Coordinates of C-alpha atoms in Angstrom, one line a residue:
Chain A
X1 CA 2.5 -58.9 57.9
X2 CA -0.8 -59.9 56.5
X3 CA -2.0 -56.2 56.4
X4 CA 0.7 -55.4 53.9
X5 CA 3.7 -53.1 54.4
X6 CA 3.9 -51.0 57.7
X7 CA 4.5 -47.6 56.2
X8 CA 5.2 -45.8 59.5
X9 CA 7.8 -48.4 60.3
X10 CA 9.2 -48.1 56.6
X11 CA 9.7 -44.3 57.1
X12 CA 11.0 -44.5 60.7
X13 CA 13.5 -47.3 59.9
X14 CA 14.8 -45.5 56.9
X15 CA 16.1 -42.9 59.2
X16 CA 17.6 -45.6 61.5
X17 CA 19.5 -47.0 58.5
X18 CA 20.5 -43.6 57.6
X19 CA 22.1 -43.2 60.9
X20 CA 24.5 -46.0 60.0
X21 CA 25.8 -44.0 57.1
X22 CA 28.6 -42.2 59.1
X23 CA 30.1 -45.5 60.3
X24 CA 30.0 -47.0 56.7
X25 CA 31.6 -43.9 55.2
X26 CA 34.1 -43.8 58.0
X27 CA 35.3 -47.3 57.4
X28 CA 35.3 -46.6 53.6
X29 CA 37.4 -43.5 54.0
X30 CA 39.9 -45.1 56.3
X31 CA 40.3 -48.1 54.1
X32 CA 40.7 -45.9 51.0
X33 CA 43.3 -43.8 52.8
X34 CA 45.3 -46.6 53.7
X35 CA 44.8 -48.8 50.5
X36 CA 45.3 -46.0 47.8
X37 CA 49.1 -45.3 48.7
X38 CA 49.6 -48.8 49.7
X39 CA 48.0 -50.4 46.5
X40 CA 50.0 -47.8 44.3
X41 CA 53.3 -48.6 45.9
X42 CA 52.8 -52.4 45.7
X43 CA 51.6 -52.0 42.1
X44 CA 54.9 -50.3 41.4
X45 CA 56.6 -53.1 42.9
X46 CA 54.7 -55.5 40.5
X47 CA 55.3 -53.4 37.4
X48 CA 59.2 -52.9 38.2
X49 CA 59.6 -56.5 39.3
X50 CA 61.1 -55.6 42.6
X51 CA 62.2 -58.9 44.0
X52 CA 60.4 -60.5 47.1
X53 CA 57.9 -57.4 47.3
X54 CA 56.5 -58.3 43.7
X55 CA 56.0 -61.9 44.7
X56 CA 54.5 -60.8 48.0
X57 CA 52.1 -58.6 46.3
X58 CA 51.2 -61.2 43.8
X59 CA 50.4 -63.8 46.4
X60 CA 48.7 -61.3 48.6
X61 CA 46.4 -60.4 45.7
X62 CA 45.6 -63.9 44.9
X63 CA 44.7 -64.7 48.5
X64 CA 42.3 -61.8 48.9
X65 CA 40.7 -62.2 45.5
X66 CA 40.3 -65.9 46.1
X67 CA 38.3 -65.7 49.2
X68 CA 34.9 -64.2 50.3
X69 CA 35.1 -61.0 52.3
X70 CA 32.8 -62.5 54.8
X71 CA 35.5 -65.3 55.5
X72 CA 38.2 -62.7 55.6
X73 CA 36.1 -61.0 58.3
X74 CA 35.5 -64.1 60.3
X75 CA 39.3 -64.8 60.3
X76 CA 40.5 -61.3 61.3
X77 CA 37.5 -61.0 63.9
X78 CA 38.3 -64.4 65.6
X79 CA 42.2 -64.4 65.1
X80 CA 43.2 -60.9 66.1
X81 CA 41.5 -61.0 69.5
X82 CA 43.6 -64.1 70.3
X83 CA 46.8 -62.6 69.2
X84 CA 46.0 -59.3 71.1
X85 CA 45.0 -61.4 74.2
X86 CA 48.5 -63.1 74.3
X87 CA 50.3 -59.9 73.7
X88 CA 48.4 -58.2 76.5
X89 CA 49.3 -61.2 78.7
X90 CA 52.8 -61.1 77.8
X91 CA 53.4 -57.4 78.4
X92 CA 51.0 -57.3 81.4
X93 CA 48.7 -54.8 79.7
X94 CA 45.5 -54.6 81.7
X95 CA 43.0 -54.5 79.1
X96 CA 40.0 -56.7 77.9
X97 CA 40.3 -57.8 74.3
X98 CA 36.6 -57.8 74.1
X99 CA 36.4 -54.1 74.9
X100 CA 38.0 -53.2 71.5
X101 CA 35.5 -51.5 69.3
X102 CA 34.8 -53.8 66.4
X103 CA 35.4 -50.8 64.0
X104 CA 39.2 -51.5 64.3
X105 CA 38.7 -54.9 63.0
X106 CA 36.6 -53.4 60.1
X107 CA 39.4 -51.0 59.4
X108 CA 41.8 -53.8 59.1
X109 CA 39.7 -56.1 57.1
X110 CA 38.5 -53.4 54.6
X111 CA 41.9 -51.9 54.3
X112 CA 43.7 -55.2 53.5
X113 CA 40.9 -56.2 51.1
X114 CA 40.8 -52.8 49.3
X115 CA 44.6 -52.8 49.0
X116 CA 44.6 -56.0 47.1
X117 CA 41.9 -54.8 44.6
X118 CA 43.8 -51.4 44.1
X119 CA 47.1 -53.1 43.4
X120 CA 45.4 -54.6 40.4
X121 CA 43.7 -51.5 39.4
X122 CA 46.9 -49.3 39.6
X123 CA 49.0 -52.1 38.0
X124 CA 46.8 -52.0 34.8
X125 CA 46.6 -48.2 34.9
X126 CA 50.3 -47.8 35.2
X127 CA 50.9 -50.0 32.3
X128 CA 48.9 -47.6 30.1
X129 CA 51.2 -44.8 30.7
X130 CA 54.1 -45.3 28.4
X131 CA 57.7 -45.5 29.7
X132 CA 58.5 -42.5 27.5
X133 CA 56.7 -40.2 29.8
X134 CA 59.1 -41.0 32.6
X135 CA 62.0 -40.8 30.4
X136 CA 61.0 -37.5 29.1
X137 CA 60.6 -36.4 32.7
X138 CA 64.0 -37.5 33.5
X139 CA 65.4 -35.8 30.4
X140 CA 64.2 -32.4 31.5
X141 CA 65.7 -32.9 34.8
X142 CA 63.0 -34.0 37.0
X143 CA 63.8 -36.4 39.9
X144 CA 62.0 -39.6 40.3
X145 CA 59.6 -38.3 42.9
X146 CA 58.8 -35.1 40.8
X147 CA 58.3 -37.2 37.8
X148 CA 55.8 -39.5 39.6
X149 CA 54.0 -36.6 41.2
X150 CA 53.7 -34.4 38.5
X151 CA 53.5 -36.7 35.3
X152 CA 52.9 -40.3 36.1
X153 CA 50.5 -40.2 38.9
X154 CA 48.1 -37.7 37.4
X155 CA 48.0 -39.8 34.1
X156 CA 47.5 -43.0 36.1
X157 CA 44.7 -41.6 38.2
X158 CA 42.7 -40.8 35.1
X159 CA 42.9 -44.2 33.8
X160 CA 42.4 -45.8 37.3
X161 CA 39.6 -43.6 38.3
X162 CA 36.6 -45.6 36.9
X163 CA 37.9 -48.7 38.5
X164 CA 38.6 -46.9 41.8
X165 CA 35.0 -45.9 41.7
X166 CA 33.9 -49.3 41.4
X167 CA 36.2 -50.5 44.1
X168 CA 34.9 -47.7 46.3
X169 CA 31.2 -48.5 45.8
X170 CA 32.0 -52.2 46.3
X171 CA 33.6 -51.3 49.6
X172 CA 30.7 -49.3 50.7
X173 CA 28.5 -52.3 49.9
X174 CA 30.9 -54.6 51.7
X175 CA 30.7 -52.7 54.9
X176 CA 27.2 -54.2 55.3
X177 CA 29.0 -57.4 56.1
X178 CA 30.2 -55.6 59.3
X179 CA 27.1 -56.8 61.0
X180 CA 28.9 -60.0 61.4
X181 CA 31.2 -58.2 63.8
X182 CA 28.3 -56.5 65.4
X183 CA 29.3 -53.2 63.8
X184 CA 26.9 -50.6 64.2
X185 CA 26.5 -49.8 60.6
X186 CA 23.5 -49.5 58.2
X187 CA 22.4 -53.0 57.9
X188 CA 22.7 -54.0 61.4
X189 CA 20.8 -50.9 62.8
X190 CA 17.9 -51.5 60.4
X191 CA 17.8 -55.4 61.1
X192 CA 17.9 -54.7 64.9
X193 CA 15.0 -52.3 64.5
X194 CA 13.0 -55.0 62.4
X195 CA 13.7 -57.6 65.1
X196 CA 11.1 -56.0 67.3
X197 CA 8.0 -56.6 65.1
X198 CA 9.3 -58.8 62.4
X199 CA 9.2 -56.0 59.8
X200 CA 11.9 -57.5 57.8
X201 CA 10.6 -56.7 54.5
X202 CA 10.4 -52.9 55.4
X203 CA 13.9 -53.0 56.8
X204 CA 15.3 -54.6 53.9
X205 CA 13.8 -52.1 51.5
X206 CA 15.2 -49.2 53.7
X207 CA 18.6 -50.8 53.6
X208 CA 18.3 -51.2 49.9
X209 CA 17.4 -47.5 49.3
X210 CA 20.1 -46.3 51.7
X211 CA 22.8 -48.1 49.9
X212 CA 21.4 -47.2 46.5
X213 CA 21.5 -43.5 47.3
X214 CA 24.6 -43.6 49.0
X215 CA 26.4 -45.4 46.0
X216 CA 24.8 -43.2 43.5
X217 CA 26.1 -40.1 45.2
X218 CA 29.5 -41.5 45.4
X219 CA 29.5 -42.5 41.8
X220 CA 28.3 -39.0 40.7
X221 CA 31.0 -37.4 42.7
X222 CA 33.7 -39.6 40.9
X223 CA 32.2 -38.7 37.6
X224 CA 32.5 -35.0 38.2
X225 CA 36.1 -35.5 39.4
X226 CA 37.0 -37.7 36.3
X227 CA 35.7 -35.1 34.1
X228 CA 37.9 -32.6 35.6
X229 CA 41.0 -34.9 35.4
X230 CA 40.2 -35.9 31.8
X231 CA 40.1 -32.4 30.3
X232 CA 43.5 -32.9 28.7
X233 CA 42.1 -36.0 26.8
X234 CA 39.2 -33.9 25.5
X235 CA 40.0 -34.2 21.8
X236 CA 41.4 -36.9 19.8
X237 CA 41.6 -39.5 22.6
Chain B
X1 CA 82.9 -30.1 25.1
X2 CA 81.5 -33.8 25.1
X3 CA 84.0 -36.7 24.9
X4 CA 82.9 -40.3 25.2
X5 CA 85.2 -43.2 25.2
X6 CA 84.8 -46.9 24.9
X7 CA 81.1 -47.2 25.5
X8 CA 79.7 -50.8 25.7
X9 CA 76.2 -51.9 26.2
X10 CA 74.5 -55.3 25.9
X11 CA 71.0 -56.3 26.2
X12 CA 71.2 -59.9 27.5
X13 CA 73.5 -61.7 25.2
X14 CA 73.1 -59.2 22.4
X15 CA 76.0 -56.7 22.5
X16 CA 74.6 -53.5 20.9
X17 CA 77.6 -51.2 21.4
X18 CA 81.1 -52.6 21.2
X19 CA 83.2 -49.8 22.2
X20 CA 82.2 -46.5 20.7
X21 CA 84.2 -43.3 20.9
X22 CA 82.7 -39.9 20.2
X23 CA 83.9 -36.4 20.6
X24 CA 81.7 -33.2 20.1
X25 CA 82.7 -29.8 20.1
X26 CA 80.7 -26.7 20.9
X27 CA 78.6 -25.7 17.8
X28 CA 79.0 -29.0 16.2
X29 CA 76.1 -30.5 14.4
X30 CA 76.8 -34.3 14.2
X31 CA 74.7 -36.7 12.5
X32 CA 74.7 -40.5 13.2
X33 CA 73.8 -42.6 10.2
X34 CA 73.5 -46.4 10.1
X35 CA 71.1 -49.4 9.4
X36 CA 68.6 -50.1 12.2
X37 CA 70.0 -52.1 14.9
X38 CA 73.4 -50.6 14.6
X39 CA 73.3 -49.0 18.1
X40 CA 72.7 -45.4 17.2
X41 CA 69.7 -44.9 19.4
X42 CA 71.2 -46.8 22.3
X43 CA 74.3 -44.7 22.1
X44 CA 72.2 -41.6 22.5
X45 CA 70.2 -43.2 25.3
X46 CA 73.5 -44.0 27.2
X47 CA 74.7 -40.5 27.0
X48 CA 71.7 -39.4 28.7
X49 CA 71.5 -42.3 31.1
X50 CA 68.2 -43.5 29.9
X51 CA 70.2 -46.7 29.5
X52 CA 73.0 -47.5 31.9
X53 CA 76.0 -48.4 29.9
X54 CA 78.0 -51.6 30.8
X55 CA 81.2 -49.6 30.4
X56 CA 82.4 -46.3 29.2
X57 CA 83.7 -43.0 30.2
X58 CA 82.4 -39.4 29.6
X59 CA 83.5 -36.0 30.0
X60 CA 80.8 -33.2 29.8
X61 CA 82.4 -29.8 30.1
X62 CA 83.8 -29.9 33.6
X63 CA 82.1 -33.2 34.9
X64 CA 84.1 -36.4 34.4
X65 CA 82.0 -39.5 34.9
X66 CA 82.1 -43.2 34.4
X67 CA 79.0 -44.1 32.7
X68 CA 78.4 -47.4 34.5
X69 CA 78.9 -46.1 38.0
X70 CA 77.8 -42.5 37.8
X71 CA 75.9 -41.4 41.0
X72 CA 72.5 -40.0 40.9
X73 CA 73.9 -36.6 41.5
X74 CA 76.2 -36.9 38.6
X75 CA 73.3 -38.1 36.4
X76 CA 71.2 -35.2 37.5
X77 CA 74.1 -32.7 36.8
X78 CA 74.6 -34.1 33.3
X79 CA 70.8 -34.1 32.5
X80 CA 70.9 -30.4 33.2
X81 CA 73.4 -30.0 30.4
X82 CA 71.9 -32.4 28.0
X83 CA 68.4 -32.2 26.4
X84 CA 66.7 -35.0 24.5
X85 CA 64.2 -35.1 21.6
X86 CA 62.5 -38.3 21.3
X87 CA 61.3 -40.3 18.4
X88 CA 57.7 -40.5 19.8
X89 CA 57.9 -36.9 21.1
X90 CA 57.0 -38.1 24.5
X91 CA 55.2 -35.0 25.4
X92 CA 53.7 -34.9 28.9
X93 CA 50.1 -35.8 27.9
X94 CA 48.6 -34.1 31.0
X95 CA 50.3 -30.7 30.3
X96 CA 49.7 -28.0 27.7
X97 CA 52.3 -27.2 25.1
X98 CA 53.6 -24.4 27.3
X99 CA 53.6 -26.4 30.5
X100 CA 55.6 -29.1 28.7
X101 CA 58.1 -26.5 27.9
X102 CA 58.2 -24.9 31.2
X103 CA 58.2 -28.0 33.3
X104 CA 61.9 -28.7 33.2
X105 CA 62.6 -25.1 34.0
X106 CA 60.2 -24.7 36.9
X107 CA 60.6 -27.9 38.5
X108 CA 64.0 -29.2 37.2
X109 CA 65.9 -26.0 37.2
X110 CA 64.0 -23.8 39.8
X111 CA 63.3 -21.0 37.4
X112 CA 60.5 -18.7 38.6
X113 CA 57.2 -19.2 37.0
X114 CA 57.1 -15.9 35.2
X115 CA 60.5 -16.2 33.8
X116 CA 59.9 -19.7 32.7
X117 CA 56.6 -18.7 31.0
X118 CA 58.4 -16.1 29.1
X119 CA 61.2 -18.5 27.9
X120 CA 58.6 -21.1 27.2
X121 CA 56.6 -18.7 24.9
X122 CA 59.9 -17.6 23.1
X123 CA 60.8 -21.2 22.5
X124 CA 57.3 -22.0 21.2
X125 CA 57.4 -18.9 19.1
X126 CA 60.5 -20.0 17.6
X127 CA 59.1 -23.4 16.4
X128 CA 56.1 -21.6 15.0
X129 CA 53.5 -22.6 17.6
X130 CA 52.6 -19.1 19.0
X131 CA 48.9 -20.0 18.7
X132 CA 49.3 -23.3 20.6
X133 CA 50.4 -22.4 24.0
X134 CA 47.4 -23.8 25.7
X135 CA 46.9 -26.7 23.4
X136 CA 47.3 -30.2 25.0
X137 CA 49.4 -32.8 23.0
X138 CA 46.1 -34.6 21.9
X139 CA 45.0 -31.7 20.2
X140 CA 48.3 -31.3 18.2
X141 CA 49.5 -33.0 14.9
X142 CA 52.6 -35.2 15.1
X143 CA 54.6 -32.5 13.4
X144 CA 53.3 -30.0 16.0
X145 CA 54.0 -32.3 18.9
X146 CA 57.6 -32.9 17.8
X147 CA 58.1 -29.0 17.5
X148 CA 56.9 -28.8 21.0
X149 CA 59.4 -31.4 21.8
X150 CA 62.2 -29.4 20.3
X151 CA 61.1 -26.2 22.0
X152 CA 61.1 -28.1 25.3
X153 CA 64.7 -29.0 24.6
X154 CA 65.7 -25.7 23.3
X155 CA 64.2 -23.8 26.3
X156 CA 66.4 -25.6 28.7
X157 CA 69.3 -24.0 27.2
X158 CA 71.3 -27.1 27.2
X159 CA 75.0 -27.5 26.1
X160 CA 73.8 -30.2 23.6
X161 CA 70.6 -31.6 22.3
X162 CA 70.3 -35.2 21.4
X163 CA 67.8 -35.9 18.7
X164 CA 66.7 -39.6 18.5
X165 CA 65.2 -40.1 15.0
X166 CA 63.0 -37.0 15.5
X167 CA 61.1 -37.5 12.1
X168 CA 60.8 -41.2 12.0
X169 CA 57.4 -41.4 13.4
X170 CA 56.0 -38.6 11.4
X171 CA 53.8 -38.8 8.2
X172 CA 55.9 -37.7 5.3
X173 CA 54.2 -34.5 4.7
X174 CA 55.0 -33.4 8.3
X175 CA 58.8 -34.3 8.2
X176 CA 59.4 -30.9 6.5
X177 CA 58.3 -28.6 9.1
X178 CA 60.3 -30.4 11.8
X179 CA 63.4 -30.4 9.7
X180 CA 63.1 -26.7 9.2
X181 CA 63.0 -26.0 12.8
X182 CA 66.0 -28.2 13.3
X183 CA 67.9 -26.3 10.6
X184 CA 67.0 -23.0 12.2
X185 CA 68.3 -23.9 15.5
X186 CA 71.4 -25.6 14.1
X187 CA 72.1 -22.2 12.3
X188 CA 71.8 -20.4 15.5
X189 CA 74.9 -22.3 16.8
X190 CA 73.2 -25.1 19.0
X191 CA 75.2 -28.1 19.5
X192 CA 73.4 -31.0 18.3
X193 CA 73.8 -34.8 18.0
X194 CA 71.3 -36.2 15.6
X195 CA 70.3 -39.8 14.7
X196 CA 68.3 -39.6 11.6
X197 CA 67.6 -41.3 8.2
X198 CA 67.1 -37.8 6.7
X199 CA 70.0 -37.9 4.2
X200 CA 69.3 -34.3 3.1
X201 CA 69.7 -33.0 6.7
X202 CA 72.9 -34.8 7.2
X203 CA 74.2 -33.4 3.8
X204 CA 73.0 -29.8 4.3
X205 CA 73.2 -29.1 8.0
X206 CA 75.7 -31.4 9.6
X207 CA 79.5 -30.5 9.9
X208 CA 80.2 -34.2 10.7
X209 CA 78.8 -37.3 9.8
X210 CA 79.4 -40.7 11.8
X211 CA 78.5 -44.0 10.1
X212 CA 77.8 -46.8 12.6
X213 CA 77.2 -50.4 12.0
X214 CA 76.9 -53.4 14.4
X215 CA 77.8 -51.5 17.4
X216 CA 80.9 -49.7 16.1
X217 CA 81.7 -46.4 14.4
X218 CA 82.7 -47.5 10.8
X219 CA 83.6 -44.3 9.5
X220 CA 83.3 -40.6 10.2
X221 CA 84.1 -37.3 8.3
X222 CA 82.6 -34.2 6.8
X223 CA 79.3 -34.9 4.8
X224 CA 81.4 -34.7 1.7
X225 CA 83.8 -37.4 3.0
X226 CA 81.0 -39.8 3.8
X227 CA 78.6 -39.1 0.9
X228 CA 81.1 -38.6 -1.9
X229 CA 84.2 -40.5 -0.9
X230 CA 83.1 -43.3 1.4
X231 CA 86.1 -45.4 2.1
X232 CA 84.5 -48.4 3.8
X233 CA 82.7 -51.1 1.9
X234 CA 79.9 -51.0 4.6
X235 CA 79.4 -47.3 4.3
X236 CA 79.1 -47.7 0.4
X237 CA 76.7 -50.5 0.7
X238 CA 74.5 -48.5 3.2
X239 CA 74.5 -45.3 1.2
X240 CA 73.7 -47.3 -2.1
X241 CA 70.6 -48.6 -0.4
X242 CA 69.3 -45.4 1.2
X243 CA 70.1 -43.0 -1.5
X244 CA 68.0 -42.9 -4.8
X245 CA 70.0 -44.1 -7.9
X246 CA 70.5 -40.7 -9.5
X247 CA 71.4 -39.0 -6.3
X248 CA 74.0 -36.4 -7.1
X249 CA 75.8 -35.0 -4.1
X250 CA 77.0 -31.4 -4.3
X251 CA 78.1 -28.7 -1.9

């Protein structure tokens, strides 16, 4: 370290960190695919005060929001294998719990976590769409599903999009905690590379840059999409 | 054509409708007057199932239905016959004027897109918005929005259009354009049930006026009956309050 930064290592490790991007993105996409519809439906149960589900969603959100992601990871990562082991034993499935790819645990943790965040995002967005929009849809003969698909959801999305963007960026950054489950994502790969020659500063700079680029790109894509969705609000709004 | 008997509706302990009967024939323009809180709007909303009545019976043409226990299918059928114009317009914010008008045709009634566009444009022309097909609600004035709302109802070619205080949310100078449109469609023979505070509209356009107060129909008759010779004390009091001192009723 005394000779300053190892530039060759800095450049090489940048690409090592970059090779973790597909894993980080895969987790992000899977988590969003699960959390977007689930979060929306649970938000509806909150708004419409559906008994039981409403309370469930409320408690669920406070549990997830009230605990650090890293602890959620530790809990899932240590309890699910125990659960699986007992199931395998009971049904005589010949499979080693420790062969399960940690990415499955990542899918579970991040889907559960993002769902809770999106429940709140959708709940506030839904409350900005006036009840009159739904009534008008009914009055012209739309069914419930048609009204939601064509009138309510498009308007909710516009309002929710900036917050969905924030949730997505937070999710991408949170996947860095996957190293705690020895997940081969950005942070772990760069750190492992650094272990050899103690080039931690270089590795951290690389990790820093990769997340920065990735998140900026995602934000940019969201901005473009939002601009397209918002066109009906162009004037007085 | 539309016959409603004994509608009851409460919100909590507050009984808003206490057994209202209503009969409307084809071509009728019926105006409901009454102080705020008298249940006019709730009555309209119950007819279209935007509120579920606690009790009551309705006959819409060939559909005979209990307002409390109506099935989803019955509600859907009735909504195909009844159009609604809202106080706050309630245009679909994410749709252009033309899309607002055609939405119910294309999605609700399975009319082809070309045909729906043709009907929609005609309806918008009729309310004087031929220039605004592609404008979003946020680009329109309140009066224009309400005219789109009326075009949306007219385009569905319903048996009856319900108007819930269509001019109450408008700036005074915009009320005229909406009332003109309503007069025009009334003159074409559209069956209308209108809740309004516009006395001139009730006087000139309605063939029947209903005065409601505290959840019951107090009095009903021709505009002349109600405005010139009101029988009930409550009607007289109300008219005295809403009509200017020197108001002279003439036909």
